[in-house]
Amino acid sequence: MPDITQTIVEEALAYGRAFTEKGKPAQYIPYLSQVNRDLLGLSIQTTDGRRFSAGDCRVPFTVQSIAKVVALALALRDRGERYLFSGRVGLEPTGDPFNSIIRLETDKKPYNPFINAGAIAVVGAIKGRSGAEKFRRLLAYFRRLCGSDTIDLCQEAYVSERETGDKNRALAYHLKATRMLEGDVTEDLDVYFRMCSLFVTAEDIAHLALVLANRGVDPASGEQLMEEAHARIIRALMLTCGMYDGSGEFAVKVGYPAKSGVGGGIAATLVDRMGIGVFGPALDARGNSAAGIAVMEYLSKAMDIRLF
Ligand code: GLN
């Protein structure tokens, strides 16, 4: 299995560059529609402490759905696997778009934690006396998993997200009506909008992926940030549901667990080896970074790291 080198990292970025024109930034959140689609950054961090980066790997972007990974990790820590997956959210891919409402009426429990309905249900399960407390706890954990204590809200994205978040409101109120969400819906929604609007870099999400790859331990500090069993659950869900209705194709083309966000980020995790973070804001029709997928595909072939 060829090892990662700086040359491979740069070649992957050069290969991905052609794909920035193959999509466009998310249009449904006004803040995102303004982002420069030519940006492209890549960061790779290995479990044995090596770091590689190329391009716009330190340019901040909104984490969007990649935050669902952190929310899930925190809810698992707070409530445990049995509580979360028996009553709140499922473990199955849907094949539907990430913000789809259609199955909620027939199945009540959202199919998985990475579609919007599932993530909102997961936020509902995070402990905290108020939305503000939930978000404080989530942000503190987020910073530790990303290895950066400066990560914070992008206020402009948050306002934009909140102003245009009616589909997410519909999902949350539906969950409330069927008692899948029991707290204050407006507060849980606010936590959801805020967590999606956190500003991160490709390096930050590579670190998050690295902790997952390293079975929950931050290799830099040796600290166990999440239980090994929880890291395994999250990696499995990333593989089956992390790229929404593009998860099957991604598994065939790329072949390792990854989670995307409509901000253009993708975090991918290779157990015992490395975390990969890529950022390219132009999205394909399913809301996944077009250039990001191309970069991941290149890496997967160059290092022969497909699981299948
Ligand atoms: N904030 C976005 C939304 O709720 C997150 C979706 C995504 O990244 N796929 O629509």
PDB file of C-alpha atoms in Angstrom, residues 88-218:
ATOM      1  CA  ARG A  88     -34.423   8.775  18.656  1.00  0.00           C
ATOM      2  CA  VAL A  89     -32.780   8.004  15.346  1.00  0.00           C
ATOM      3  CA  GLY A  90     -32.065   5.042  13.070  1.00  0.00           C
ATOM      4  CA  LEU A  91     -28.959   3.603  11.409  1.00  0.00           C
ATOM      5  CA  GLU A  92     -30.187   3.201   7.842  1.00  0.00           C
ATOM      6  CA  PRO A  93     -29.390   5.124   4.654  1.00  0.00           C
ATOM      7  CA  THR A  94     -32.366   6.694   2.880  1.00  0.00           C
ATOM      8  CA  GLY A  95     -31.451   7.355  -0.742  1.00  0.00           C
ATOM      9  CA  ASP A  96     -33.374  10.623  -0.324  1.00  0.00           C
ATOM     10  CA  PRO A  97     -31.964  14.166  -0.346  1.00  0.00           C
ATOM     11  CA  PHE A  98     -30.526  15.358   2.981  1.00  0.00           C
ATOM     12  CA  ASN A  99     -33.441  17.639   3.825  1.00  0.00           C
ATOM     13  CA  SER A 100     -36.231  15.317   2.755  1.00  0.00           C
ATOM     14  CA  ILE A 101     -39.356  15.107   4.903  1.00  0.00           C
ATOM     15  CA  ILE A 102     -41.130  12.323   3.051  1.00  0.00           C
ATOM     16  CA  ARG A 103     -40.302   9.360   5.286  1.00  0.00           C
ATOM     17  CA  LEU A 104     -41.079  11.122   8.554  1.00  0.00           C
ATOM     18  CA  GLU A 105     -44.772  10.690   8.091  1.00  0.00           C
ATOM     19  CA  THR A 106     -44.612   6.926   7.636  1.00  0.00           C
ATOM     20  CA  ASP A 107     -41.642   6.042   9.830  1.00  0.00           C
ATOM     21  CA  LYS A 108     -41.624   8.671  12.600  1.00  0.00           C
ATOM     22  CA  LYS A 109     -38.025   7.982  13.627  1.00  0.00           C
ATOM     23  CA  PRO A 110     -35.561   9.683  11.254  1.00  0.00           C
ATOM     24  CA  TYR A 111     -33.589   7.108   9.290  1.00  0.00           C
ATOM     25  CA  ASN A 112     -30.099   8.176  10.328  1.00  0.00           C
ATOM     26  CA  PRO A 113     -28.242  10.950  12.210  1.00  0.00           C
ATOM     27  CA  PHE A 114     -26.793  12.544   9.059  1.00  0.00           C
ATOM     28  CA  ILE A 115     -29.976  13.609   7.302  1.00  0.00           C
ATOM     29  CA  ASN A 116     -31.286  16.914   8.635  1.00  0.00           C
ATOM     30  CA  ALA A 117     -34.255  15.377  10.475  1.00  0.00           C
ATOM     31  CA  GLY A 118     -31.957  12.865  12.176  1.00  0.00           C
ATOM     32  CA  ALA A 119     -29.437  15.518  13.157  1.00  0.00           C
ATOM     33  CA  ILE A 120     -32.164  17.700  14.662  1.00  0.00           C
ATOM     34  CA  ALA A 121     -33.363  14.687  16.681  1.00  0.00           C
ATOM     35  CA  VAL A 122     -29.756  14.124  17.795  1.00  0.00           C
ATOM     36  CA  VAL A 123     -29.465  17.760  18.908  1.00  0.00           C
ATOM     37  CA  GLY A 124     -32.649  17.164  20.907  1.00  0.00           C
ATOM     38  CA  ALA A 125     -30.863  14.363  22.771  1.00  0.00           C
ATOM     39  CA  ILE A 126     -27.803  16.432  23.768  1.00  0.00           C
ATOM     40  CA  LYS A 127     -27.846  17.322  27.451  1.00  0.00           C
ATOM     41  CA  GLY A 128     -28.314  20.933  28.561  1.00  0.00           C
ATOM     42  CA  ARG A 129     -30.862  22.971  30.494  1.00  0.00           C
ATOM     43  CA  SER A 130     -31.229  25.427  27.605  1.00  0.00           C
ATOM     44  CA  GLY A 131     -30.271  25.762  23.951  1.00  0.00           C
ATOM     45  CA  ALA A 132     -27.460  28.078  25.006  1.00  0.00           C
ATOM     46  CA  GLU A 133     -26.029  25.444  27.325  1.00  0.00           C
ATOM     47  CA  LYS A 134     -26.311  22.724  24.683  1.00  0.00           C
ATOM     48  CA  PHE A 135     -24.496  24.895  22.193  1.00  0.00           C
ATOM     49  CA  ARG A 136     -21.763  25.807  24.705  1.00  0.00           C
ATOM     50  CA  ARG A 137     -21.137  22.129  25.373  1.00  0.00           C
ATOM     51  CA  LEU A 138     -21.240  21.282  21.681  1.00  0.00           C
ATOM     52  CA  LEU A 139     -18.799  24.051  20.750  1.00  0.00           C
ATOM     53  CA  ALA A 140     -16.354  23.053  23.497  1.00  0.00           C
ATOM     54  CA  TYR A 141     -16.382  19.438  22.272  1.00  0.00           C
ATOM     55  CA  PHE A 142     -16.191  20.527  18.634  1.00  0.00           C
ATOM     56  CA  ARG A 143     -13.016  22.536  19.351  1.00  0.00           C
ATOM     57  CA  ARG A 144     -11.354  19.597  21.085  1.00  0.00           C
ATOM     58  CA  LEU A 145     -12.184  17.171  18.285  1.00  0.00           C
ATOM     59  CA  CYS A 146     -10.878  19.616  15.679  1.00  0.00           C
ATOM     60  CA  GLY A 147      -7.794  20.432  17.770  1.00  0.00           C
ATOM     61  CA  SER A 148      -8.475  24.165  17.562  1.00  0.00           C
ATOM     62  CA  ASP A 149      -9.683  26.362  20.412  1.00  0.00           C
ATOM     63  CA  THR A 150     -10.474  29.304  18.163  1.00  0.00           C
ATOM     64  CA  ILE A 151     -13.317  27.765  16.157  1.00  0.00           C
ATOM     65  CA  ASP A 152     -16.373  30.004  16.375  1.00  0.00           C
ATOM     66  CA  LEU A 153     -19.612  31.016  14.745  1.00  0.00           C
ATOM     67  CA  CYS A 154     -19.731  32.792  11.386  1.00  0.00           C
ATOM     68  CA  GLN A 155     -22.418  35.288  12.336  1.00  0.00           C
ATOM     69  CA  GLU A 156     -23.346  36.135   8.761  1.00  0.00           C
ATOM     70  CA  ALA A 157     -23.847  32.487   7.822  1.00  0.00           C
ATOM     71  CA  TYR A 158     -25.854  31.886  10.974  1.00  0.00           C
ATOM     72  CA  VAL A 159     -28.251  34.756  10.207  1.00  0.00           C
ATOM     73  CA  SER A 160     -28.587  33.581   6.605  1.00  0.00           C
ATOM     74  CA  GLU A 161     -29.188  29.995   7.696  1.00  0.00           C
ATOM     75  CA  ARG A 162     -31.789  31.053  10.264  1.00  0.00           C
ATOM     76  CA  GLU A 163     -33.623  33.313   7.843  1.00  0.00           C
ATOM     77  CA  THR A 164     -33.947  30.622   5.197  1.00  0.00           C
ATOM     78  CA  GLY A 165     -34.311  27.569   7.434  1.00  0.00           C
ATOM     79  CA  ASP A 166     -38.015  26.898   6.988  1.00  0.00           C
ATOM     80  CA  LYS A 167     -37.552  23.379   5.687  1.00  0.00           C
ATOM     81  CA  ASN A 168     -35.566  22.552   8.822  1.00  0.00           C
ATOM     82  CA  ARG A 169     -38.314  24.154  10.922  1.00  0.00           C
ATOM     83  CA  ALA A 170     -40.849  21.935   9.171  1.00  0.00           C
ATOM     84  CA  LEU A 171     -38.751  18.865   9.983  1.00  0.00           C
ATOM     85  CA  ALA A 172     -38.328  19.895  13.628  1.00  0.00           C
ATOM     86  CA  TYR A 173     -41.996  20.642  14.202  1.00  0.00           C
ATOM     87  CA  HIS A 174     -42.913  17.365  12.586  1.00  0.00           C
ATOM     88  CA  LEU A 175     -40.556  15.606  15.000  1.00  0.00           C
ATOM     89  CA  LYS A 176     -42.164  17.496  17.858  1.00  0.00           C
ATOM     90  CA  ALA A 177     -45.651  16.507  16.730  1.00  0.00           C
ATOM     91  CA  THR A 178     -44.666  12.825  16.776  1.00  0.00           C
ATOM     92  CA  ARG A 179     -42.799  13.213  20.108  1.00  0.00           C
ATOM     93  CA  MET A 180     -39.426  12.425  18.602  1.00  0.00           C
ATOM     94  CA  LEU A 181     -38.345  15.819  19.884  1.00  0.00           C
ATOM     95  CA  GLU A 182     -39.399  16.670  23.386  1.00  0.00           C
ATOM     96  CA  GLY A 183     -37.659  19.886  24.401  1.00  0.00           C
ATOM     97  CA  ASP A 184     -38.081  23.416  23.123  1.00  0.00           C
ATOM     98  CA  VAL A 185     -38.152  23.155  19.299  1.00  0.00           C
ATOM     99  CA  THR A 186     -37.027  26.729  18.686  1.00  0.00           C
ATOM    100  CA  GLU A 187     -34.014  26.261  20.962  1.00  0.00           C
ATOM    101  CA  ASP A 188     -33.013  22.940  19.404  1.00  0.00           C
ATOM    102  CA  LEU A 189     -33.348  24.477  15.944  1.00  0.00           C
ATOM    103  CA  ASP A 190     -31.186  27.373  17.001  1.00  0.00           C
ATOM    104  CA  VAL A 191     -28.474  24.952  18.179  1.00  0.00           C
ATOM    105  CA  TYR A 192     -28.747  23.197  14.811  1.00  0.00           C
ATOM    106  CA  PHE A 193     -28.448  26.471  12.842  1.00  0.00           C
ATOM    107  CA  ARG A 194     -25.505  27.543  14.969  1.00  0.00           C
ATOM    108  CA  MET A 195     -23.608  24.301  14.689  1.00  0.00           C
ATOM    109  CA  CYS A 196     -23.972  24.365  10.893  1.00  0.00           C
ATOM    110  CA  SER A 197     -22.594  27.924  10.835  1.00  0.00           C
ATOM    111  CA  LEU A 198     -19.319  27.231  12.616  1.00  0.00           C
ATOM    112  CA  PHE A 199     -16.264  28.416  10.742  1.00  0.00           C
ATOM    113  CA  VAL A 200     -13.659  25.684  10.184  1.00  0.00           C
ATOM    114  CA  THR A 201     -10.749  24.970   7.850  1.00  0.00           C
ATOM    115  CA  ALA A 202      -9.771  21.815   5.944  1.00  0.00           C
ATOM    116  CA  GLU A 203      -7.120  21.326   8.648  1.00  0.00           C
ATOM    117  CA  ASP A 204      -9.752  21.392  11.396  1.00  0.00           C
ATOM    118  CA  ILE A 205     -11.976  18.791   9.773  1.00  0.00           C
ATOM    119  CA  ALA A 206      -8.939  16.626   8.934  1.00  0.00           C
ATOM    120  CA  HIS A 207      -8.202  16.593  12.667  1.00  0.00           C
ATOM    121  CA  LEU A 208     -11.771  15.569  13.477  1.00  0.00           C
ATOM    122  CA  ALA A 209     -11.429  12.740  10.939  1.00  0.00           C
ATOM    123  CA  LEU A 210      -8.050  11.811  12.430  1.00  0.00           C
ATOM    124  CA  VAL A 211      -9.559  11.328  15.903  1.00  0.00           C
ATOM    125  CA  LEU A 212     -12.179   9.038  14.341  1.00  0.00           C
ATOM    126  CA  ALA A 213      -9.459   7.151  12.445  1.00  0.00           C
ATOM    127  CA  ASN A 214      -7.455   6.813  15.641  1.00  0.00           C
ATOM    128  CA  ARG A 215     -10.351   5.100  17.439  1.00  0.00           C
ATOM    129  CA  GLY A 216     -11.341   8.165  19.442  1.00  0.00           C
ATOM    130  CA  VAL A 217      -7.885   9.157  20.683  1.00  0.00           C
ATOM    131  CA  ASP A 218      -6.265  12.481  19.775  1.00  0.00           C
TER     132      ASP A 218
END
